[in-house]
Amino acid sequence: MSTGSLFEGGIPNEIASEIEDIRKRINRANFLYYVKDQPEISDAEYDRLMRRLQDLENEYPEAVTPDSPTQRVGAIPQTEFAPYQHAVPMLSLANAFDADELQAFDERCKRFLGMDRETPIEYVCELKFDGLACSLTYRGGILVAGATRGDGFQGENITENLRTIKAIPLNLHHSRRESPDAKAVPPVVEVRGEVILEHDEFRRINEEREINGEPTFANPRNAAAGSVRQLDSRITARRNLTMFCYGVGAYDGVDFDTHYEILCALGDWGFKVNPNIKVAGNIDEVVAYMNEWETKKESLPYDIDGMVVKVNSLDLQTRLGSVSRSPRWAIAYKYPAHQATTVIKEIRVQVGRTGALTPVAIMEPVEVSGVTVSRATLHNEDEVHRKDVRVSDTVVIQRAGEVIPEVVEVVKEKRVGDPEEFTMPDKCPVCGADVERAEGEAVARCVGIACPAQIRGRMIHFTSRNAMDIDGVGPALLDQFIDNGLIHDPADLYSLTIDQIIPLERMAKKSAENAINAIEVSKNANLSRLIYALGIRHVGERTAASLAQHFGSIEAVRNASEEELAEVQDIGPVVARSVAKFFDQEETTEVLRKLKEAGIDPTEEARRETEEFAGKTIVFTGAMEKLTREKAQELVFKLGANPSSSVSKNTDLVVAGDKAGSKLEKAISLGVKVISEDEFLEMVKQAGVEID
Ligand code: IVH
């Protein structure tokens, strides 16, 4: 791509080429990380490139293009999605459930084509991803539109959301040509595939939702669909979705002979194409591949619900055409569902860390594709009523991918008599405290502060990796601590002695020492970790970091009023109320006192809103005598300003040191206020900071 057309309007050549160079490097890094799974540069280097590009684009807004990597962050929330008409309908697939049905499919194809039964047809076998089908349109190699499948003819325009998925190239020109005979990117091409969530990310999102008191997603497919169809694409951007591409819709200016060629071209253009593809010479090879994947699919990091078999020759595909809304040239092979029937013995109510009550079905043990299952989640009270699950009912349960088994439906014909309907207890089954269900919420909660179930959950959270990171003190050991009355709250960990631990089950002297050491080391955790570890409702890692940065100490957060809390960046009224309520409790005061006594009272230099600096965007340029640029930037940040590395009309102040160059010139031409290092130091002094 030439830079001339991109950067008209007075952007210096060296800047234009720097921007283009950085974009290429970021695009390549994205491709290697998100598509090829082979990262080459460090996270720090990636962040540095992104920051530099962002700065340059702030300085030269006219250089921003829709395919710039900065444009993935998520756009302004929409009120609804516009309808999107598919130029070529997105068809669905007929199903086959066993080898005989695959053979029948092969015979149908041959009959339709007038072929004799002995002549083999070549097929391509692919995984059938369990997510949401989407289409991506590229014009001149640039992503211009993205849509859901919808009813196959009309979907929804979700371009802004799809843009945030890093496995989707925004610009095909920058992707790597993998093979020497790769097809050139055509003027128009519509690429189709499935947006999915991997298991790890699914778990992470559900954990976060649990912390925030939001209902969790039942499976990765629902989570993917919910994330892709967010009106606020900034939320989509935070869910690490990915997309496997498996075909094309409308295209022009490129020729293909086979479906396999299409898949190779997609890979060459920078799309993520699943490597588990097989070109099978005949239907027997297809059957063998299906059998091979029956067990192999269990080890994939994402869910599939079958395999797709496609006639490889595009000529044959055209001749076969489609019937109703499915092509005759493809079929979905569905693995036998991981379902079984069993009987509900009991509906037990579990209590989680946040006090959330979850009904769990305790069932007669039953084998579901090789795994014995005796418990299944019923999610929440409304779900139990919706499915009308009662004790003694016969139910169909299923195990989908990695996910916890769930009750699909009740076999009503087998219900005996009129068993009692399920009701959520009004007292916590673990501690007996009241259970409350807030209006409009699906989740009922135990309000008991000393509830052992909550204590266990809170302790697991407190010690977890992103919190205090107490390696070697896992859930099993915590259970022993709690059961033996050694700990009642997180602060008690710090008064444990080795002599208390050694007598516990499965504890050798060495592992007891390791546990004590790990607890000791965790005393050095910084303030954000500590705030996060406390497990305040609605306070995830990011919010904890904002609180730490703003207040600088636990004491300051504790003393802040609800109004003051709500003034912190990223903190809304709901979170502010939750934080204030947490610190208002006597139990919290006691835990904090004990933590402090154990020497845990981290501080971070708090950011202050000074009259001189608050809200100002400041650029440092040239060499300064008394401070390094980094130190100066850190200093003004702490005083409430936003340091930036480039000058634009939004800059409030430029501090010009020795040999200041183009930034100074630009500031002067834009009429931005410029001061010297000495004047800057004077301002700092006014703001109450002495520099020697
Ligand atoms: S091909 C006409 N390939 O399955 C061909 N589909 O019932 C249509 N799917 O809505 C699609 N993995 O969401 C194809 N490797 C794959 C697939 C796949 C998942 C989904 C897709 C479609 C549904 C078809």
PDB file of C-alpha atoms in Angstrom, residues 120-246:
ATOM      1  CA  PRO A 120     -14.282 -42.170  -5.301  1.00  0.00           C
ATOM      2  CA  ILE A 121     -15.168 -38.598  -4.452  1.00  0.00           C
ATOM      3  CA  GLU A 122     -12.516 -36.519  -2.684  1.00  0.00           C
ATOM      4  CA  TYR A 123     -13.701 -34.864   0.517  1.00  0.00           C
ATOM      5  CA  VAL A 124     -12.315 -32.312   2.948  1.00  0.00           C
ATOM      6  CA  CYS A 125     -12.952 -33.061   6.632  1.00  0.00           C
ATOM      7  CA  GLU A 126     -12.956 -30.180   9.124  1.00  0.00           C
ATOM      8  CA  LEU A 127     -13.798 -29.697  12.759  1.00  0.00           C
ATOM      9  CA  LYS A 128     -17.278 -28.315  13.412  1.00  0.00           C
ATOM     10  CA  PHE A 129     -16.720 -25.463  15.826  1.00  0.00           C
ATOM     11  CA  ASP A 130     -19.370 -24.721  18.395  1.00  0.00           C
ATOM     12  CA  GLY A 131     -19.677 -20.970  18.355  1.00  0.00           C
ATOM     13  CA  LEU A 132     -21.347 -18.318  16.266  1.00  0.00           C
ATOM     14  CA  ALA A 133     -21.125 -18.228  12.443  1.00  0.00           C
ATOM     15  CA  CYS A 134     -19.974 -14.852  11.124  1.00  0.00           C
ATOM     16  CA  SER A 135     -19.062 -13.307   7.815  1.00  0.00           C
ATOM     17  CA  LEU A 136     -16.283 -10.805   7.066  1.00  0.00           C
ATOM     18  CA  THR A 137     -16.192  -8.671   3.938  1.00  0.00           C
ATOM     19  CA  TYR A 138     -12.920  -7.243   2.605  1.00  0.00           C
ATOM     20  CA  ARG A 139     -12.677  -4.655  -0.121  1.00  0.00           C
ATOM     21  CA  GLY A 140      -9.231  -3.947  -1.463  1.00  0.00           C
ATOM     22  CA  GLY A 141      -7.942  -6.166   1.336  1.00  0.00           C
ATOM     23  CA  ILE A 142      -9.488  -4.010   4.075  1.00  0.00           C
ATOM     24  CA  LEU A 143     -12.150  -5.269   6.472  1.00  0.00           C
ATOM     25  CA  VAL A 144     -15.237  -3.216   5.676  1.00  0.00           C
ATOM     26  CA  ALA A 145     -18.079  -5.229   7.179  1.00  0.00           C
ATOM     27  CA  GLY A 146     -18.743  -8.079   9.569  1.00  0.00           C
ATOM     28  CA  ALA A 147     -22.049  -9.755  10.285  1.00  0.00           C
ATOM     29  CA  THR A 148     -23.714 -12.596  12.137  1.00  0.00           C
ATOM     30  CA  ARG A 149     -25.377 -15.387  10.199  1.00  0.00           C
ATOM     31  CA  GLY A 150     -28.848 -14.554  11.500  1.00  0.00           C
ATOM     32  CA  ASP A 151     -31.430 -16.586   9.590  1.00  0.00           C
ATOM     33  CA  GLY A 152     -28.935 -17.217   6.768  1.00  0.00           C
ATOM     34  CA  PHE A 153     -30.313 -14.447   4.554  1.00  0.00           C
ATOM     35  CA  GLN A 154     -30.213 -11.543   6.936  1.00  0.00           C
ATOM     36  CA  GLY A 155     -27.916 -11.166   9.917  1.00  0.00           C
ATOM     37  CA  GLU A 156     -26.795  -8.232  12.028  1.00  0.00           C
ATOM     38  CA  ASN A 157     -24.039  -5.795  11.234  1.00  0.00           C
ATOM     39  CA  ILE A 158     -21.501  -6.314  14.026  1.00  0.00           C
ATOM     40  CA  THR A 159     -18.430  -4.886  12.293  1.00  0.00           C
ATOM     41  CA  GLU A 160     -17.243  -2.913  15.333  1.00  0.00           C
ATOM     42  CA  ASN A 161     -17.347  -5.993  17.523  1.00  0.00           C
ATOM     43  CA  LEU A 162     -15.579  -8.288  15.073  1.00  0.00           C
ATOM     44  CA  ARG A 163     -12.882  -5.668  14.643  1.00  0.00           C
ATOM     45  CA  THR A 164     -11.857  -6.209  18.266  1.00  0.00           C
ATOM     46  CA  ILE A 165     -10.989  -9.889  17.643  1.00  0.00           C
ATOM     47  CA  LYS A 166      -7.267 -10.006  17.098  1.00  0.00           C
ATOM     48  CA  ALA A 167      -7.304 -13.241  15.084  1.00  0.00           C
ATOM     49  CA  ILE A 168      -9.285 -11.351  12.428  1.00  0.00           C
ATOM     50  CA  PRO A 169      -6.969  -9.420  10.105  1.00  0.00           C
ATOM     51  CA  LEU A 170      -8.051  -5.836   9.515  1.00  0.00           C
ATOM     52  CA  ASN A 171      -5.816  -5.587   6.501  1.00  0.00           C
ATOM     53  CA  LEU A 172      -4.972  -8.533   4.294  1.00  0.00           C
ATOM     54  CA  HIS A 173      -2.041  -6.771   2.652  1.00  0.00           C
ATOM     55  CA  HIS A 174      -0.036  -6.965   5.805  1.00  0.00           C
ATOM     56  CA  SER A 175      -0.514 -10.632   6.455  1.00  0.00           C
ATOM     57  CA  ARG A 176       2.201 -13.059   5.729  1.00  0.00           C
ATOM     58  CA  ARG A 177       2.314 -15.045   2.565  1.00  0.00           C
ATOM     59  CA  GLU A 178       2.958 -18.567   3.773  1.00  0.00           C
ATOM     60  CA  SER A 179       3.353 -20.356   0.437  1.00  0.00           C
ATOM     61  CA  PRO A 180       5.184 -19.179  -2.683  1.00  0.00           C
ATOM     62  CA  ASP A 181       2.199 -19.857  -4.979  1.00  0.00           C
ATOM     63  CA  ALA A 182      -0.215 -18.013  -2.687  1.00  0.00           C
ATOM     64  CA  LYS A 183      -3.198 -16.362  -4.365  1.00  0.00           C
ATOM     65  CA  ALA A 184      -3.193 -12.576  -4.432  1.00  0.00           C
ATOM     66  CA  VAL A 185      -5.779 -10.858  -2.265  1.00  0.00           C
ATOM     67  CA  PRO A 186      -8.842 -10.265  -4.499  1.00  0.00           C
ATOM     68  CA  PRO A 187     -10.612  -6.891  -4.773  1.00  0.00           C
ATOM     69  CA  VAL A 188     -13.645  -8.290  -2.943  1.00  0.00           C
ATOM     70  CA  VAL A 189     -13.937 -11.326  -0.769  1.00  0.00           C
ATOM     71  CA  GLU A 190     -16.348 -12.424   1.929  1.00  0.00           C
ATOM     72  CA  VAL A 191     -14.813 -14.843   4.402  1.00  0.00           C
ATOM     73  CA  ARG A 192     -16.859 -17.056   6.689  1.00  0.00           C
ATOM     74  CA  GLY A 193     -16.070 -18.783   9.896  1.00  0.00           C
ATOM     75  CA  GLU A 194     -16.978 -19.404  13.493  1.00  0.00           C
ATOM     76  CA  VAL A 195     -16.303 -17.062  16.397  1.00  0.00           C
ATOM     77  CA  ILE A 196     -15.516 -19.102  19.496  1.00  0.00           C
ATOM     78  CA  LEU A 197     -14.227 -18.829  23.046  1.00  0.00           C
ATOM     79  CA  GLU A 198     -11.536 -21.169  24.294  1.00  0.00           C
ATOM     80  CA  HIS A 199     -12.113 -22.985  27.592  1.00  0.00           C
ATOM     81  CA  ASP A 200      -9.577 -20.941  29.593  1.00  0.00           C
ATOM     82  CA  GLU A 201     -11.116 -17.674  28.560  1.00  0.00           C
ATOM     83  CA  PHE A 202     -14.611 -19.004  29.194  1.00  0.00           C
ATOM     84  CA  ARG A 203     -13.571 -19.871  32.756  1.00  0.00           C
ATOM     85  CA  ARG A 204     -11.921 -16.495  33.265  1.00  0.00           C
ATOM     86  CA  ILE A 205     -15.033 -14.623  32.118  1.00  0.00           C
ATOM     87  CA  ASN A 206     -17.290 -16.679  34.369  1.00  0.00           C
ATOM     88  CA  GLU A 207     -14.998 -16.111  37.350  1.00  0.00           C
ATOM     89  CA  GLU A 208     -15.096 -12.389  36.696  1.00  0.00           C
ATOM     90  CA  ARG A 209     -18.891 -12.468  36.390  1.00  0.00           C
ATOM     91  CA  GLU A 210     -19.119 -14.359  39.631  1.00  0.00           C
ATOM     92  CA  ILE A 211     -17.057 -11.628  41.353  1.00  0.00           C
ATOM     93  CA  ASN A 212     -19.315  -8.978  39.885  1.00  0.00           C
ATOM     94  CA  GLY A 213     -22.415 -10.822  40.998  1.00  0.00           C
ATOM     95  CA  GLU A 214     -23.535 -11.389  37.397  1.00  0.00           C
ATOM     96  CA  PRO A 215     -25.081 -14.663  36.195  1.00  0.00           C
ATOM     97  CA  THR A 216     -22.471 -16.967  34.662  1.00  0.00           C
ATOM     98  CA  PHE A 217     -22.655 -18.336  31.120  1.00  0.00           C
ATOM     99  CA  ALA A 218     -23.748 -21.960  30.822  1.00  0.00           C
ATOM    100  CA  ASN A 219     -21.233 -22.857  28.112  1.00  0.00           C
ATOM    101  CA  PRO A 220     -18.571 -21.327  25.849  1.00  0.00           C
ATOM    102  CA  ARG A 221     -20.989 -21.116  22.922  1.00  0.00           C
ATOM    103  CA  ASN A 222     -23.444 -18.946  24.860  1.00  0.00           C
ATOM    104  CA  ALA A 223     -20.583 -16.848  26.154  1.00  0.00           C
ATOM    105  CA  ALA A 224     -19.220 -16.359  22.616  1.00  0.00           C
ATOM    106  CA  ALA A 225     -22.632 -15.451  21.243  1.00  0.00           C
ATOM    107  CA  GLY A 226     -23.286 -13.064  24.139  1.00  0.00           C
ATOM    108  CA  SER A 227     -19.901 -11.415  23.676  1.00  0.00           C
ATOM    109  CA  VAL A 228     -20.179 -10.983  19.916  1.00  0.00           C
ATOM    110  CA  ARG A 229     -23.620  -9.451  20.150  1.00  0.00           C
ATOM    111  CA  GLN A 230     -22.676  -6.778  22.705  1.00  0.00           C
ATOM    112  CA  LEU A 231     -23.928  -3.313  21.850  1.00  0.00           C
ATOM    113  CA  ASP A 232     -20.846  -1.952  23.600  1.00  0.00           C
ATOM    114  CA  SER A 233     -17.889  -3.257  21.611  1.00  0.00           C
ATOM    115  CA  ARG A 234     -15.508  -2.309  24.436  1.00  0.00           C
ATOM    116  CA  ILE A 235     -16.978  -5.285  26.283  1.00  0.00           C
ATOM    117  CA  THR A 236     -16.404  -7.551  23.282  1.00  0.00           C
ATOM    118  CA  ALA A 237     -12.812  -6.314  23.197  1.00  0.00           C
ATOM    119  CA  ARG A 238     -12.247  -7.558  26.751  1.00  0.00           C
ATOM    120  CA  ARG A 239     -13.440 -11.084  25.968  1.00  0.00           C
ATOM    121  CA  ASN A 240     -10.635 -12.812  24.156  1.00  0.00           C
ATOM    122  CA  LEU A 241     -12.663 -14.290  21.348  1.00  0.00           C
ATOM    123  CA  THR A 242     -11.080 -15.970  18.385  1.00  0.00           C
ATOM    124  CA  MET A 243     -12.310 -17.011  14.939  1.00  0.00           C
ATOM    125  CA  PHE A 244     -11.619 -20.037  12.764  1.00  0.00           C
ATOM    126  CA  CYS A 245     -12.347 -19.382   9.099  1.00  0.00           C
ATOM    127  CA  TYR A 246     -13.664 -22.209   6.938  1.00  0.00           C
TER     128      TYR A 246
END
